[in-house]
Structure formats: structure tokens, C-alpha cells
Amino acid sequence: MTMQFNDETFRGDYTYHNSPEAIRRFPFPFDQDTYMYSVNIEQHPGGPKGTPFEKMFDVDEHYVAEMKDREITLAEDPLRCQSLPHMELAGWDLLELIMVSKARDYPDLFTLHRDGNDWHWINKPLGIEKKFTFLDATTLPCGPMEYITRQTQGDFALLHERDNNLWMDAGMITSQADWSLDFDVGMNFFEWHAPVPKARKMGVFDKALKFLLAVGQGQHYRRLNWTMTVNPRLDTSPENYHKWGPEKRTITPENVGQKQFLRVELQTFFRLPRSNALAFPIRCYLMNLEDIATKPKWGRRLHRVLRDIDPDLAEYKGFAVNQKTIVDYLSQFDDGAPTSPGIFPD
Amino acid sequence: MPKTEFSPSIDSRPTYSGLVSQGAAPAIMVADEAGAQALTDLAASDASVMDHAHVVLVGCGAAALGDVKPVALHEAPDFDAATPLVTQLLNTARMGTQIYLAGSEGLIGHVSALAFAAGMPVDEIQMEHRGSIARRMQCVHCKGITEDVTTDPFTCAHCGLTLFVRDHFSRRLGVFQGVCVDAETPGVVPETVEIQA
């Protein structure tokens, strides 16, 4: 195998780290020096070679460790993975999409042999080899959505379309930015987004829903979203808020560069062929301020964005209590020079 | 007691537009003592609505319905006792059966969740809020449900954490969400206030 996978943790001793290559390819989410909500959607996949936009489902050095962390979270709380009864077919659609894409994009890591409905899947990084019958759930150890998302980085929501709306009727959610699948499963697009401030009045959700409903077979799109997380923790769930909440108050001027992470979500959308459901993978990338600032353009820009952000958004994204410490730290990297357009480092 | 008017809130917070007769269709009606008045008002607007109605009264007696005479009238001391009967009525309901729910948010949340689980379409469920504005709250941490919550914050009846009251509501579970209020600063709890409509 050509890719090296990190031995690292996302809890406890937090040994998560990014290599120079991971820093270089980090999906920095700001294409200008200010931020406000937008429906920033573009086609997926597609992007410069080596970026996380190049392949359908990006696999990187954190793959094996992220899957171990998911296993721990699911063992503690099986309700993080739920699928309402009518969603099994969408689960098979997702399994097919991921297996076919990964075997094509990473032939040295994944192999898929298909003979009719007799499938043979080999996942080398996780040491899995499985023969099963496509569309027959009794031939897998668990449902198809759970099976494939235990082997794929990122959270996954499967959205059922009816009544001109999208309903979150299944999901694998173990690295969420503070929302509960168990509470939200079964909600429609406006209901599960209800707690997001300002955006409804700005028309963002109406536009986004209209766009998503129009996504057709074979069309794939992406957008970036972001928040801030103290420590490289994937499981920032509301369920465990009373456990990770105290960590948010441990930021000091001395440790902020190492402990404060920018959390970027690469969100993609795929229309699924049999179920007509939408797959909505939410892939999480974490990088601390110290590593971000190694790219001068990113250090300058992040300082300006976080300094000038709408106070409601700082509150919603959960970093208002640490905003001053963060901005003071980042100011050392901002010499006032102009920044180039786009998200990539110079 | 008249129908409750709630202040505008987020999209997931349910609104209760009030009971309107759908005529002499098969019907399942569930109400508590305050909600029973909404059923008598409904019958006064159209007596035929009771012709094929099963009424389940929770925590009150038949007297609450006055001289309204549905096809069948059942009394249950509380939600738990009412659940098997309501579930049976829902599971055996014919296509086109109308659901009328009236009373507290706890009663409406509890029974509407049973109705959705039984596959009832949302436009065949009517709801009218009457009486107490106490909420049925689920602790997001331990998943325990605390009934009749009237203050914010409140103490989870199951795990004991101090929770703040969100307007975020799950129709599937029939509950509002309660989240630990002092998660980041244990012991620092804001002043308790009464929940407002």
C-alpha cells in the first residue's frame, strides 16, 4: 500500500496529528477574508491533483484511526446509526456508490469483484474481505448503510424525498458538530435546520432545498462548511456535551495554537439510483491553528475572518468564549498584506 | 380555558392550529381534562363529528365531555395506561380515519408520536392546545423523558443533570430537547424562570 495511516486518537490523549502533506491538502474553507452563509455549491468530484476534491470519497492518512474512533462511539451509543424501515434500499445504493468509487479511485487499497449480485469486497487498510449478495441484507453482519459507513470516513445522512421536501430518515453520525441524529431522524429539511440562526430568514434553506430537490441521477455536488473545536475530537455530539464541554474552557494564550482546531466539513450530495434518495456525506477535517498558520495566506485570512465574524455566528459555532484568545494569537500572522483569491495556499 | 396562542419560534417547534370538524368520518379523539373542552366545542360546531368517534380521555372522567355522546368513550388514568388502547385504535384504523388531539403539549406530543409511528399522514392529525403549557422534555444525554416541565432550566428526572429547554422538537419522539446548561462550567447555572407560551 502506498498510503501510510497514522496511529492516533481523537479522545483521551488526543494524539491526532497532520503530516506536512495533510497540511498542504487541507480544505481551507474561506475563499475571501470575510464569512457569511451562502449556498456555496460546486460540482464534485473535481479539483487540483492531490486535493480532497479530486476523488468521490477522499481517503487520507487518518482513515484507519477514524474508523477505530467510530467503532468506540458506536459501541457506547448504538443510536448514532439509525435507519427507518423504508431506507434499506437507499443503504444498498450508498454501499454500491462507495464500493465502486473506492475500488476505482484507490485500486491499491480497495477491490470489488462483481458477478451479478455475488459481490466480493476487499478493504486492505482495515483488513476486511467479504463475499456477500448485493440487496440481501442477511449476507452482511449489519444493514448495508452501517456496513459501508463503518469503512468510510465522514458522517452520512440519507435523505428520503417526498411531499416536495427531504426527510432525514437514516444516518451514521459519529463526528457531528453538535447535533443529534437520534433526535433529528425523521425530520424534514426545515425542521432539522431549525436551530441554525439567521439562515432561514436569509432564504438560504429555501434556495438549498430547491437546489437539492433538482439534483438528478448521476449528478454530484459539494460545499464546504466549518466550525471550531477544542482538541481534535470527532465526537462533539450533544449526547456527550457534558463530557467534552469542559474542554472548551481550557484554552489559554499559551496552548491555543495547539488545542484550537478549525473543523471543516466537506459536504457532498449524490442522487441514489434505486431509492431516489439523496446521500449526504459530511466529511470532517481537523487542523489546529499552528498548522494552519504555516501557510501565510491562511494565517492572515483566518485572523480576519474570525475577528470580523457576526457575533451570532461565533456563538452558534461555539467559539465565542474563546474568540479573543484565538484572534489575539492569529494576529501575529497577519501583516496586513492582501490575500490572493481562492482557498488554496500560495 | 381558550385555545393557547404561542409566540413565533423555530421551524421544528410544533404549532397547533385547532380542531376543525371533518364531518362524520371515523375518528380517534384523545384529550385531557383541559382538552375535553375543545372536543365539546368541536361537537357544538358539528354534532356529526361524534357519529363515528372513539374518544379517549386521559386523567379525567366522562363528565368532562358534558352531554357529548361519541360512539365509544374510554377513560384512562394516565398516558401509560392509555397507550395500549390508543395504539390498538391507531393500528386498526381504516383509511381516512381522522385524529383529533386536544390538551397539553405533553398529551399532543405523546399521542401524535404514536400516530406517526402507526403511519398516519400528518394532514389527518388535528391538534389544539388547551390548558397547561408544561412541556414533555427529553434529556439529550440520558434519553430519559421528563413530563410536565414548567421551568427553564430544570432537573432531568432520570440522570439529574440540569437542562435548558430548547424549542427544537422531535415529532417522531413527541418531545422537546433538553441540553445540559452547565456543561462547560459545571455548577454555573442561570436563574430558573417559568416557561412562557
XYZ file of C-alpha atoms in Angstrom:
543
model
C 0.000 0.000 0.000
C 1.311 3.420 -0.916
C -0.580 5.389 1.745
C 0.658 5.478 5.344
C -2.012 5.602 8.028
C -1.444 7.437 11.307
C -1.595 5.685 14.649
C -3.528 8.376 16.560
C -6.511 9.079 18.812
C -9.442 11.518 18.744
C -10.152 11.361 22.501
C -8.293 10.877 25.776
C -4.645 11.636 24.985
C -5.570 13.199 21.593
C -2.545 12.082 19.600
C -4.177 13.150 16.298
C -1.721 14.970 14.050
C -1.383 16.198 10.471
C 1.667 15.471 8.311
C 3.096 18.235 6.084
C 1.259 16.589 3.178
C -2.055 16.641 5.099
C -1.498 20.340 5.886
C -0.812 21.134 2.252
C -4.050 19.439 1.095
C -6.283 20.722 3.928
C -9.632 22.004 2.565
C -9.348 25.536 3.938
C -12.934 26.809 3.683
C -12.529 30.570 3.194
C -12.130 31.952 -0.326
C -12.087 35.542 0.901
C -11.272 37.481 4.092
C -14.872 37.571 5.379
C -17.549 34.965 6.027
C -21.330 34.847 5.862
C -23.691 31.986 4.997
C -24.012 31.181 1.328
C -25.161 28.276 -0.816
C -21.587 27.694 -1.974
C -22.225 24.632 -4.106
C -19.994 23.303 -6.890
C -19.635 20.093 -8.874
C -17.972 17.082 -7.318
C -15.568 15.408 -7.763
C -13.036 17.644 -9.440
C -10.130 19.782 -8.283
C -6.358 20.030 -8.368
C -4.488 16.733 -8.079
C -3.878 15.687 -4.504
C -6.651 17.835 -3.018
C -9.565 16.242 -1.134
C -11.835 17.334 -4.004
C -10.226 15.072 -6.572
C -11.919 11.761 -5.700
C -15.543 10.852 -4.904
C -14.645 9.746 -1.357
C -11.322 11.088 -0.151
C -9.171 8.614 1.787
C -6.310 10.125 3.766
C -3.767 9.331 6.492
C -6.466 9.465 9.210
C -8.629 6.707 7.683
C -7.825 3.779 9.958
C -7.813 5.854 13.164
C -11.149 7.485 12.285
C -12.765 4.101 11.760
C -11.461 2.941 15.163
C -12.930 6.048 16.770
C -16.300 5.390 15.090
C -16.252 1.849 16.462
C -15.728 3.173 20.011
C -18.553 5.707 19.655
C -20.991 3.130 18.260
C -20.175 0.638 20.992
C -21.021 3.294 23.603
C -24.134 4.563 21.810
C -25.696 2.406 19.061
C -28.331 5.125 18.402
C -25.707 7.066 16.402
C -26.585 4.797 13.495
C -30.273 4.595 12.585
C -32.242 3.714 9.503
C -36.035 3.901 9.346
C -37.554 0.730 7.823
C -38.144 2.156 4.323
C -34.474 3.205 3.942
C -32.722 -0.129 3.430
C -32.700 0.222 -0.350
C -31.024 3.624 -0.046
C -28.433 1.903 2.152
C -27.657 -0.540 -0.669
C -27.424 2.363 -3.115
C -24.887 4.023 -0.833
C -22.899 0.822 -0.386
C -22.688 0.413 -4.143
C -21.677 4.033 -4.727
C -18.885 3.859 -2.156
C -17.532 0.423 -3.054
C -17.483 1.134 -6.792
C -15.922 4.581 -6.292
C -13.235 3.470 -3.852
C -12.243 0.421 -5.899
C -11.901 2.667 -8.971
C -10.139 5.593 -7.241
C -7.852 3.614 -4.881
C -7.178 0.263 -6.589
C -4.197 -0.440 -4.316
C -6.403 -0.104 -1.197
C -9.813 -1.461 -2.228
C -11.005 -4.162 -4.616
C -14.527 -5.051 -5.711
C -15.365 -8.100 -7.837
C -18.948 -8.346 -9.072
C -20.616 -11.317 -10.713
C -24.278 -10.445 -10.911
C -25.370 -9.982 -7.323
C -22.442 -12.010 -5.961
C -20.007 -9.408 -4.699
C -16.531 -9.772 -3.244
C -15.141 -6.764 -1.372
C -11.593 -6.363 -0.153
C -10.618 -3.460 2.105
C -6.870 -3.747 2.673
C -6.315 -0.890 5.183
C -8.930 -2.344 7.560
C -8.104 -5.985 6.780
C -11.639 -6.850 5.622
C -12.536 -9.399 2.981
C -16.229 -10.168 2.463
C -18.308 -12.131 -0.026
C -21.990 -11.192 0.047
C -25.122 -10.996 -2.052
C -25.995 -7.470 -3.151
C -29.524 -6.469 -1.976
C -29.664 -9.385 0.515
C -29.096 -7.954 3.995
C -28.886 -11.416 5.565
C -25.481 -11.845 3.898
C -23.956 -8.868 5.769
C -23.259 -8.648 9.516
C -25.426 -5.487 9.759
C -27.514 -3.259 7.478
C -25.848 -2.085 4.242
C -25.570 1.580 5.319
C -23.952 0.641 8.616
C -21.666 -1.893 6.927
C -20.163 0.514 4.421
C -20.080 3.587 6.670
C -18.072 1.677 9.276
C -15.465 1.617 6.488
C -15.772 5.163 5.162
C -14.573 8.420 6.709
C -17.203 11.054 7.426
C -20.764 11.110 8.679
C -23.580 10.081 6.379
C -27.210 11.163 6.181
C -29.646 9.523 3.768
C -32.469 11.828 2.762
C -35.791 10.480 1.501
C -37.707 12.687 -0.920
C -41.484 13.123 -0.590
C -44.012 15.990 -0.412
C -41.502 18.337 -2.064
C -39.204 18.043 0.897
C -36.248 15.963 2.095
C -36.570 13.792 5.198
C -33.574 12.631 7.182
C -34.695 9.038 7.526
C -31.315 7.322 8.018
C -27.809 8.193 9.090
C -24.435 7.238 10.540
C -23.459 10.196 12.666
C -20.441 9.902 14.982
C -18.423 13.038 14.194
C -21.089 15.700 14.236
C -20.862 19.376 15.044
C -23.256 19.185 17.987
C -26.498 17.773 16.576
C -28.302 14.568 17.470
C -29.296 12.014 14.848
C -31.462 10.202 17.382
C -33.435 13.394 17.931
C -33.496 14.596 14.316
C -34.099 11.318 12.452
C -37.453 11.537 10.663
C -37.365 15.362 10.409
C -37.719 17.331 7.205
C -35.127 19.762 5.829
C -36.525 22.837 7.593
C -37.071 21.056 10.898
C -33.578 19.653 11.293
C -32.054 23.015 10.327
C -34.406 24.934 12.646
C -31.769 25.669 15.328
C -29.421 27.420 12.828
C -29.647 31.197 13.456
C -30.417 33.783 10.741
C -30.198 31.426 7.766
C -33.932 30.763 7.311
C -34.727 34.465 7.130
C -31.903 34.951 4.639
C -33.596 32.412 2.368
C -30.590 30.079 2.473
C -32.632 26.972 3.264
C -35.306 27.642 0.638
C -32.607 28.007 -2.004
C -30.647 24.994 -0.781
C -33.708 22.739 -0.702
C -34.746 23.832 -4.177
C -31.278 23.021 -5.430
C -31.143 19.628 -3.709
C -34.554 18.551 -4.989
C -33.355 19.279 -8.520
C -30.217 17.128 -8.216
C -30.676 14.364 -10.774
C -29.265 10.892 -11.348
C -25.529 10.897 -11.915
C -25.083 14.465 -10.685
C -22.834 15.092 -7.684
C -22.126 18.316 -5.843
C -20.217 19.581 -2.848
C -19.912 22.511 -0.498
C -17.687 23.380 2.465
C -18.907 24.224 5.940
C -16.875 24.849 9.085
C -16.869 25.301 12.823
C -14.304 25.424 15.630
C -13.462 22.567 18.001
C -11.204 22.480 21.034
C -8.974 19.373 20.849
C -9.098 17.065 17.806
C -12.348 15.453 18.882
C -14.617 13.808 16.312
C -17.444 13.005 18.734
C -18.682 16.501 19.565
C -22.230 15.222 19.952
C -24.894 16.825 22.133
C -25.246 13.417 23.797
C -21.734 13.805 25.226
C -21.702 17.618 25.569
C -21.414 17.378 29.358
C -18.234 15.337 28.824
C -16.447 17.435 26.171
C -17.945 20.822 27.157
C -15.420 21.485 29.963
C -12.534 21.093 27.450
C -13.796 24.208 25.650
C -12.786 26.258 28.676
C -9.173 25.036 28.759
C -7.930 27.395 26.041
C -5.106 29.756 27.109
C -2.861 32.118 25.113
C -0.092 29.537 25.569
C -1.969 26.470 24.272
C -4.446 27.953 21.776
C -2.220 27.273 18.764
C -2.106 23.557 19.510
C -5.529 22.941 21.097
C -7.851 25.060 18.961
C -8.852 23.320 15.739
C -10.604 24.575 12.655
C -13.149 21.893 11.799
C -14.051 21.750 8.125
C -16.896 19.741 6.690
C -16.661 18.663 3.074
C -20.341 18.054 2.347
C -21.244 16.192 -0.827
C -24.579 15.280 -2.419
C -25.376 12.252 -4.552
C -28.731 11.198 -6.011
C -29.064 7.454 -5.485
C -30.284 5.300 -8.388
C -32.810 2.787 -6.966
C -34.266 4.623 -3.984
C -34.099 8.138 -5.482
C -32.832 9.182 -2.032
C -30.064 11.756 -1.621
C -26.865 10.670 0.062
C -25.329 13.450 2.107
C -21.813 12.590 3.308
C -20.293 15.073 5.758
C -16.548 14.569 5.873
C -14.673 16.206 8.749
C -11.136 17.612 8.520
C -9.415 18.958 11.630
C -6.377 21.244 11.748
C -5.005 23.293 14.615
C -4.183 26.999 14.315
C -0.446 26.369 14.491
C -0.540 24.116 11.426
C -2.908 26.455 9.542
C -0.548 29.363 10.122
C 2.284 27.514 8.358
C 0.555 28.720 5.186
C 0.926 32.525 5.363
C -2.194 33.200 3.295
C -4.335 31.028 5.580
C -2.951 32.604 8.769
C -3.741 36.123 7.519
C -7.174 35.197 6.252
C -8.322 33.168 9.245
C -7.365 36.076 11.521
C -9.548 38.463 9.515
C -12.494 36.077 9.220
C -12.650 35.214 12.921
C -12.017 38.793 14.035
C -14.843 40.241 11.938
C -17.453 37.463 12.069
C -21.094 38.151 13.016
C -21.369 37.620 16.815
C -24.417 35.333 16.365
C -22.356 33.013 14.177
C -19.449 32.981 16.644
C -21.966 31.953 19.305
C -23.640 29.319 17.114
C -20.347 27.835 16.025
C -19.427 27.610 19.679
C -16.175 29.612 19.843
C -17.440 32.962 21.160
C -15.977 32.232 24.630
C -12.505 31.747 23.100
C -12.770 34.267 20.256
C -10.492 36.906 21.811
C -7.728 34.417 22.625
C -7.942 32.936 19.133
C -7.895 36.296 17.360
C -5.039 37.617 19.534
C -2.997 34.521 18.683
C -3.712 34.726 14.957
C -2.925 38.460 14.779
C 0.832 37.640 14.846
C 0.422 36.026 11.411
C -1.445 38.955 9.832
C 0.904 41.609 8.447
C -1.950 43.371 6.641
C -0.831 42.176 3.212
C -3.559 41.415 0.660
C -4.558 37.753 0.159
C -4.989 36.023 -3.171
C -8.430 34.819 -4.284
C -9.489 31.205 -3.726
C -8.941 28.687 -0.953
C -5.604 27.168 -1.928
C -2.319 28.285 -0.310
C 0.083 30.393 -2.402
C -59.981 27.818 29.055
C -59.459 29.085 25.488
C -57.048 27.806 22.866
C -53.415 28.771 23.609
C -51.574 31.227 21.358
C -47.827 30.543 21.259
C -45.214 33.109 20.316
C -43.460 32.545 16.960
C -40.474 30.207 17.127
C -38.221 27.962 15.038
C -39.498 25.628 12.313
C -39.288 22.427 14.319
C -41.460 23.804 17.128
C -44.993 22.444 16.581
C -47.940 24.745 16.113
C -51.472 23.699 16.914
C -53.981 25.158 14.513
C -57.083 23.975 16.359
C -59.740 21.329 15.791
C -61.971 21.649 12.748
C -64.668 19.061 12.084
C -64.013 16.732 9.156
C -67.631 15.564 9.377
C -68.922 12.094 10.176
C -65.662 10.295 9.273
C -64.223 7.578 11.514
C -62.280 9.410 14.208
C -59.941 8.835 17.140
C -60.014 11.655 19.687
C -57.649 11.912 22.642
C -57.891 14.671 25.228
C -57.021 15.522 28.813
C -59.290 17.492 31.117
C -58.495 20.913 29.590
C -58.618 19.424 26.098
C -62.067 17.889 26.658
C -63.477 21.400 26.362
C -62.048 21.582 22.822
C -63.934 18.373 21.986
C -67.222 19.758 23.313
C -66.611 22.942 21.292
C -65.910 20.749 18.248
C -69.149 18.811 18.768
C -71.040 22.078 19.181
C -69.740 23.224 15.785
C -70.786 19.972 14.092
C -72.602 17.241 16.039
C -71.994 14.667 13.276
C -68.251 14.605 14.090
C -69.063 12.332 17.062
C -71.069 9.816 14.993
C -68.040 7.539 14.378
C -65.682 8.841 17.065
C -63.750 6.876 19.662
C -62.860 9.286 22.460
C -60.073 8.524 24.942
C -59.958 10.801 27.977
C -56.677 10.825 29.877
C -56.737 11.659 33.577
C -60.349 12.764 33.756
C -63.839 11.295 33.754
C -66.665 11.281 31.228
C -68.223 14.274 32.945
C -65.575 16.438 31.249
C -67.406 15.848 27.954
C -70.772 17.080 29.271
C -73.619 15.705 27.202
C -71.482 14.962 24.112
C -72.054 11.328 23.117
C -69.391 9.749 20.914
C -69.783 6.224 19.582
C -67.380 4.979 22.264
C -65.852 6.658 25.283
C -62.791 5.326 27.140
C -61.152 6.667 30.286
C -57.509 6.154 31.231
C -55.792 7.429 34.376
C -52.572 8.486 32.579
C -50.563 8.260 29.310
C -49.036 4.907 30.116
C -52.445 3.376 30.741
C -53.880 4.974 27.587
C -51.039 3.887 25.285
C -52.062 0.253 24.561
C -55.641 1.308 23.772
C -54.654 4.271 21.593
C -52.088 2.127 19.777
C -54.724 -0.534 19.129
C -57.179 2.052 17.782
C -54.480 3.529 15.527
C -53.289 0.167 14.222
C -56.801 -0.939 13.329
C -57.889 2.440 11.936
C -59.313 2.428 8.427
C -58.047 4.647 5.619
C -59.415 8.153 6.092
C -59.657 7.975 9.876
C -59.270 11.434 11.409
C -57.203 12.048 14.554
C -58.184 14.857 16.951
C -55.813 15.659 19.838
C -56.516 18.303 22.460
C -54.856 19.328 25.705
C -51.308 19.822 26.956
C -48.181 19.703 24.785
C -47.285 16.501 26.607
C -50.516 14.798 25.583
C -50.352 16.048 21.999
C -46.657 15.110 21.652
C -47.142 11.679 23.138
C -50.179 10.679 21.061
C -49.054 12.305 17.808
C -45.809 10.307 18.032
C -47.902 7.121 18.347
C -49.986 8.226 15.350
C -46.922 8.926 13.167
C -45.435 5.582 14.171
C -48.679 3.940 13.035
C -48.243 5.606 9.649
C -50.911 8.305 9.965
C -50.359 11.119 7.465
C -49.702 14.492 9.055
C -52.694 16.159 7.400
C -55.090 13.735 9.063
C -53.972 14.733 12.543
C -55.519 17.832 14.086
C -54.261 19.349 17.283
C -55.450 22.028 19.659
C -53.535 23.182 22.687
C -55.516 23.823 25.854
C -54.501 24.172 29.462
C -51.013 23.874 30.895
C -48.038 24.910 28.751
C -45.855 22.377 30.579
C -43.547 20.530 28.188
C -42.562 16.924 27.672
C -38.746 17.097 27.620
C -36.191 14.526 26.560
C -32.711 14.695 28.059
C -30.326 14.502 25.078
C -27.716 12.905 27.338
C -29.527 10.006 29.050
C -32.599 9.987 26.690
C -34.954 9.925 29.696
C -38.215 11.843 29.305
C -39.358 14.252 31.999
C -43.073 15.115 31.830
C -44.730 18.381 32.856
C -41.661 20.619 32.774
C -42.647 24.208 33.597
C -39.273 25.838 34.291
C -36.056 26.581 32.392
C -33.633 25.189 33.374
C -34.979 22.042 35.019
C -33.510 18.904 36.535
C -33.633 15.703 34.476
C -35.794 13.251 36.438
C -33.520 10.409 35.317
C -29.829 11.412 35.308
C -30.085 14.566 37.432
C -28.272 16.897 35.016
C -29.527 20.498 34.882
C -31.014 21.014 31.414
C -32.069 24.047 29.445
C -35.306 23.938 27.474
C -34.961 24.144 23.706
C -37.736 24.818 21.204
C -36.274 22.043 18.999
C -38.946 19.327 18.830
C -38.924 15.758 17.521
C -42.244 14.660 16.092
C -41.053 11.065 15.999
C -40.420 11.085 19.751
C -43.048 13.690 20.655
C -40.612 15.599 22.859
C -38.674 18.844 23.140
C -34.907 18.657 23.619
C -33.203 19.356 26.929
C -29.437 20.029 26.931
C -27.047 20.341 29.878
C -26.936 24.038 30.799
C -23.648 23.952 32.728
C -21.706 21.506 30.551
C -18.808 23.913 30.027
C -18.815 25.378 33.527
C -20.180 22.738 35.919
C -22.226 24.293 38.700
C -22.725 27.666 36.995
C -26.475 27.611 36.340
C -28.594 30.553 35.203
C -31.585 31.693 37.238
C -34.671 29.480 36.887
C -37.577 31.079 35.020
C -41.099 29.893 34.202
C -41.587 28.663 30.626
C -43.621 31.116 28.536
C -46.119 30.231 25.815
